[in-house]
Amino acid sequence: MRTYIETGRGDEFLNADMIVKIQAVQNQHVAIWTDTTRLGIGIPFHADRVPPHQVQQIALDLLREIGNAPEQQATRVVTFLEGTVTSRYL
């Protein structure tokens, strides 16, 4: 199974296997780090307004969701909807 993070731009995805760090940055956005790049997923997430005090929780939810991948032979996309982190399978 492969897991991808939808970046909020609608057509860009990041392979979760490449992630080395996830960070809540100054209550402004969630930064996802790989070995070579830093990607900032900003507010709003998918046009959903996420209050600044919830950015840290979004980062924690993202880590939890990535780590809770069920054993399934499918492609999973982790996305931000209505201020929450969810998964969908393709």
PDB file of C-alpha atoms in Angstrom:
ATOM      1  CA  MET A   1       0.000   0.000   0.000  1.00  0.00           C
ATOM      2  CA  ARG A   2       1.189   3.507  -0.771  1.00  0.00           C
ATOM      3  CA  THR A   3       0.120   6.611   1.118  1.00  0.00           C
ATOM      4  CA  TYR A   4       0.139  10.078  -0.398  1.00  0.00           C
ATOM      5  CA  ILE A   5      -0.494  13.433   1.257  1.00  0.00           C
ATOM      6  CA  GLU A   6      -2.719  15.800  -0.697  1.00  0.00           C
ATOM      7  CA  THR A   7      -1.050  19.184  -0.427  1.00  0.00           C
ATOM      8  CA  GLY A   8      -4.205  21.287  -0.696  1.00  0.00           C
ATOM      9  CA  ARG A   9      -3.507  22.532  -4.185  1.00  0.00           C
ATOM     10  CA  GLY A  10      -5.811  19.912  -5.637  1.00  0.00           C
ATOM     11  CA  ASP A  11      -3.397  18.247  -8.026  1.00  0.00           C
ATOM     12  CA  GLU A  12      -0.188  17.781  -6.015  1.00  0.00           C
ATOM     13  CA  PHE A  13       0.569  14.815  -3.808  1.00  0.00           C
ATOM     14  CA  LEU A  14       3.532  13.857  -1.639  1.00  0.00           C
ATOM     15  CA  ASN A  15       4.578  10.245  -1.088  1.00  0.00           C
ATOM     16  CA  ALA A  16       4.350   9.667   2.676  1.00  0.00           C
ATOM     17  CA  ASP A  17       7.335   7.292   2.535  1.00  0.00           C
ATOM     18  CA  MET A  18       9.534  10.324   1.842  1.00  0.00           C
ATOM     19  CA  ILE A  19       8.480  12.274   4.963  1.00  0.00           C
ATOM     20  CA  VAL A  20      11.123  12.743   7.632  1.00  0.00           C
ATOM     21  CA  LYS A  21       9.439  15.427   9.772  1.00  0.00           C
ATOM     22  CA  ILE A  22       6.061  17.107  10.235  1.00  0.00           C
ATOM     23  CA  GLN A  23       5.985  20.426  12.077  1.00  0.00           C
ATOM     24  CA  ALA A  24       3.402  23.016  13.113  1.00  0.00           C
ATOM     25  CA  VAL A  25       5.008  26.346  12.225  1.00  0.00           C
ATOM     26  CA  GLN A  26       4.070  29.431  14.263  1.00  0.00           C
ATOM     27  CA  ASN A  27       0.352  28.629  14.106  1.00  0.00           C
ATOM     28  CA  GLN A  28       0.436  29.471  10.397  1.00  0.00           C
ATOM     29  CA  HIS A  29       0.864  26.224   8.513  1.00  0.00           C
ATOM     30  CA  VAL A  30       1.945  22.612   8.710  1.00  0.00           C
ATOM     31  CA  ALA A  31       5.409  22.003   7.265  1.00  0.00           C
ATOM     32  CA  ILE A  32       6.198  18.590   5.830  1.00  0.00           C
ATOM     33  CA  TRP A  33       9.889  17.838   5.413  1.00  0.00           C
ATOM     34  CA  THR A  34      11.492  15.253   3.143  1.00  0.00           C
ATOM     35  CA  ASP A  35      15.218  14.636   2.674  1.00  0.00           C
ATOM     36  CA  THR A  36      15.345  17.250  -0.056  1.00  0.00           C
ATOM     37  CA  THR A  37      12.387  19.612   0.312  1.00  0.00           C
ATOM     38  CA  ARG A  38      10.159  21.450   2.750  1.00  0.00           C
ATOM     39  CA  LEU A  39       6.504  21.725   1.816  1.00  0.00           C
ATOM     40  CA  GLY A  40       4.221  24.124   3.656  1.00  0.00           C
ATOM     41  CA  ILE A  41       0.544  23.241   3.731  1.00  0.00           C
ATOM     42  CA  GLY A  42      -1.015  26.567   4.574  1.00  0.00           C
ATOM     43  CA  ILE A  43      -4.211  27.836   6.065  1.00  0.00           C
ATOM     44  CA  PRO A  44      -6.861  27.416   4.870  1.00  0.00           C
ATOM     45  CA  PHE A  45      -6.736  23.676   4.261  1.00  0.00           C
ATOM     46  CA  HIS A  46      -8.862  22.920   1.221  1.00  0.00           C
ATOM     47  CA  ALA A  47     -10.621  26.265   1.624  1.00  0.00           C
ATOM     48  CA  ASP A  48     -11.716  25.255   5.124  1.00  0.00           C
ATOM     49  CA  ARG A  49     -10.736  27.879   7.639  1.00  0.00           C
ATOM     50  CA  VAL A  50      -8.648  26.302  10.357  1.00  0.00           C
ATOM     51  CA  PRO A  51      -8.092  28.672  13.289  1.00  0.00           C
ATOM     52  CA  PRO A  52      -4.400  29.251  14.057  1.00  0.00           C
ATOM     53  CA  HIS A  53      -4.672  27.538  17.439  1.00  0.00           C
ATOM     54  CA  GLN A  54      -5.643  24.299  15.649  1.00  0.00           C
ATOM     55  CA  VAL A  55      -2.565  24.080  13.418  1.00  0.00           C
ATOM     56  CA  GLN A  56      -0.611  22.034  15.959  1.00  0.00           C
ATOM     57  CA  GLN A  57      -3.521  19.611  16.321  1.00  0.00           C
ATOM     58  CA  ILE A  58      -3.712  19.235  12.528  1.00  0.00           C
ATOM     59  CA  ALA A  59      -0.019  18.280  12.475  1.00  0.00           C
ATOM     60  CA  LEU A  60      -0.595  15.681  15.201  1.00  0.00           C
ATOM     61  CA  ASP A  61      -3.677  14.340  13.424  1.00  0.00           C
ATOM     62  CA  LEU A  62      -1.677  14.036  10.218  1.00  0.00           C
ATOM     63  CA  LEU A  63       1.035  12.018  11.969  1.00  0.00           C
ATOM     64  CA  ARG A  64      -1.564   9.782  13.587  1.00  0.00           C
ATOM     65  CA  GLU A  65      -3.410   9.192  10.328  1.00  0.00           C
ATOM     66  CA  ILE A  66      -0.222   8.274   8.469  1.00  0.00           C
ATOM     67  CA  GLY A  67       0.762   5.869  11.235  1.00  0.00           C
ATOM     68  CA  ASN A  68      -2.621   4.155  11.384  1.00  0.00           C
ATOM     69  CA  ALA A  69      -2.573   2.744   7.872  1.00  0.00           C
ATOM     70  CA  PRO A  70      -4.580  -0.475   7.753  1.00  0.00           C
ATOM     71  CA  GLU A  71      -3.073  -3.413   5.912  1.00  0.00           C
ATOM     72  CA  GLN A  72      -4.817  -2.900   2.632  1.00  0.00           C
ATOM     73  CA  GLN A  73      -3.549  -3.273  -0.919  1.00  0.00           C
ATOM     74  CA  ALA A  74      -4.779   0.093  -2.084  1.00  0.00           C
ATOM     75  CA  THR A  75      -3.488   3.565  -2.690  1.00  0.00           C
ATOM     76  CA  ARG A  76      -4.413   5.838   0.184  1.00  0.00           C
ATOM     77  CA  VAL A  77      -4.657   9.621  -0.019  1.00  0.00           C
ATOM     78  CA  VAL A  78      -4.565  11.587   3.227  1.00  0.00           C
ATOM     79  CA  THR A  79      -6.363  14.892   2.871  1.00  0.00           C
ATOM     80  CA  PHE A  80      -7.730  17.778   4.925  1.00  0.00           C
ATOM     81  CA  LEU A  81     -11.503  18.161   4.921  1.00  0.00           C
ATOM     82  CA  GLU A  82     -13.597  20.407   7.129  1.00  0.00           C
ATOM     83  CA  GLY A  83     -10.633  21.027   9.395  1.00  0.00           C
ATOM     84  CA  THR A  84      -9.908  17.339   9.963  1.00  0.00           C
ATOM     85  CA  VAL A  85      -7.430  14.869   8.539  1.00  0.00           C
ATOM     86  CA  THR A  86      -9.038  11.956   6.696  1.00  0.00           C
ATOM     87  CA  SER A  87      -8.043   9.116   4.387  1.00  0.00           C
ATOM     88  CA  ARG A  88      -9.609   7.916   1.203  1.00  0.00           C
ATOM     89  CA  TYR A  89      -8.682   4.891  -0.882  1.00  0.00           C
ATOM     90  CA  LEU A  90      -8.307   4.738  -4.640  1.00  0.00           C
TER      91      LEU A  90
END
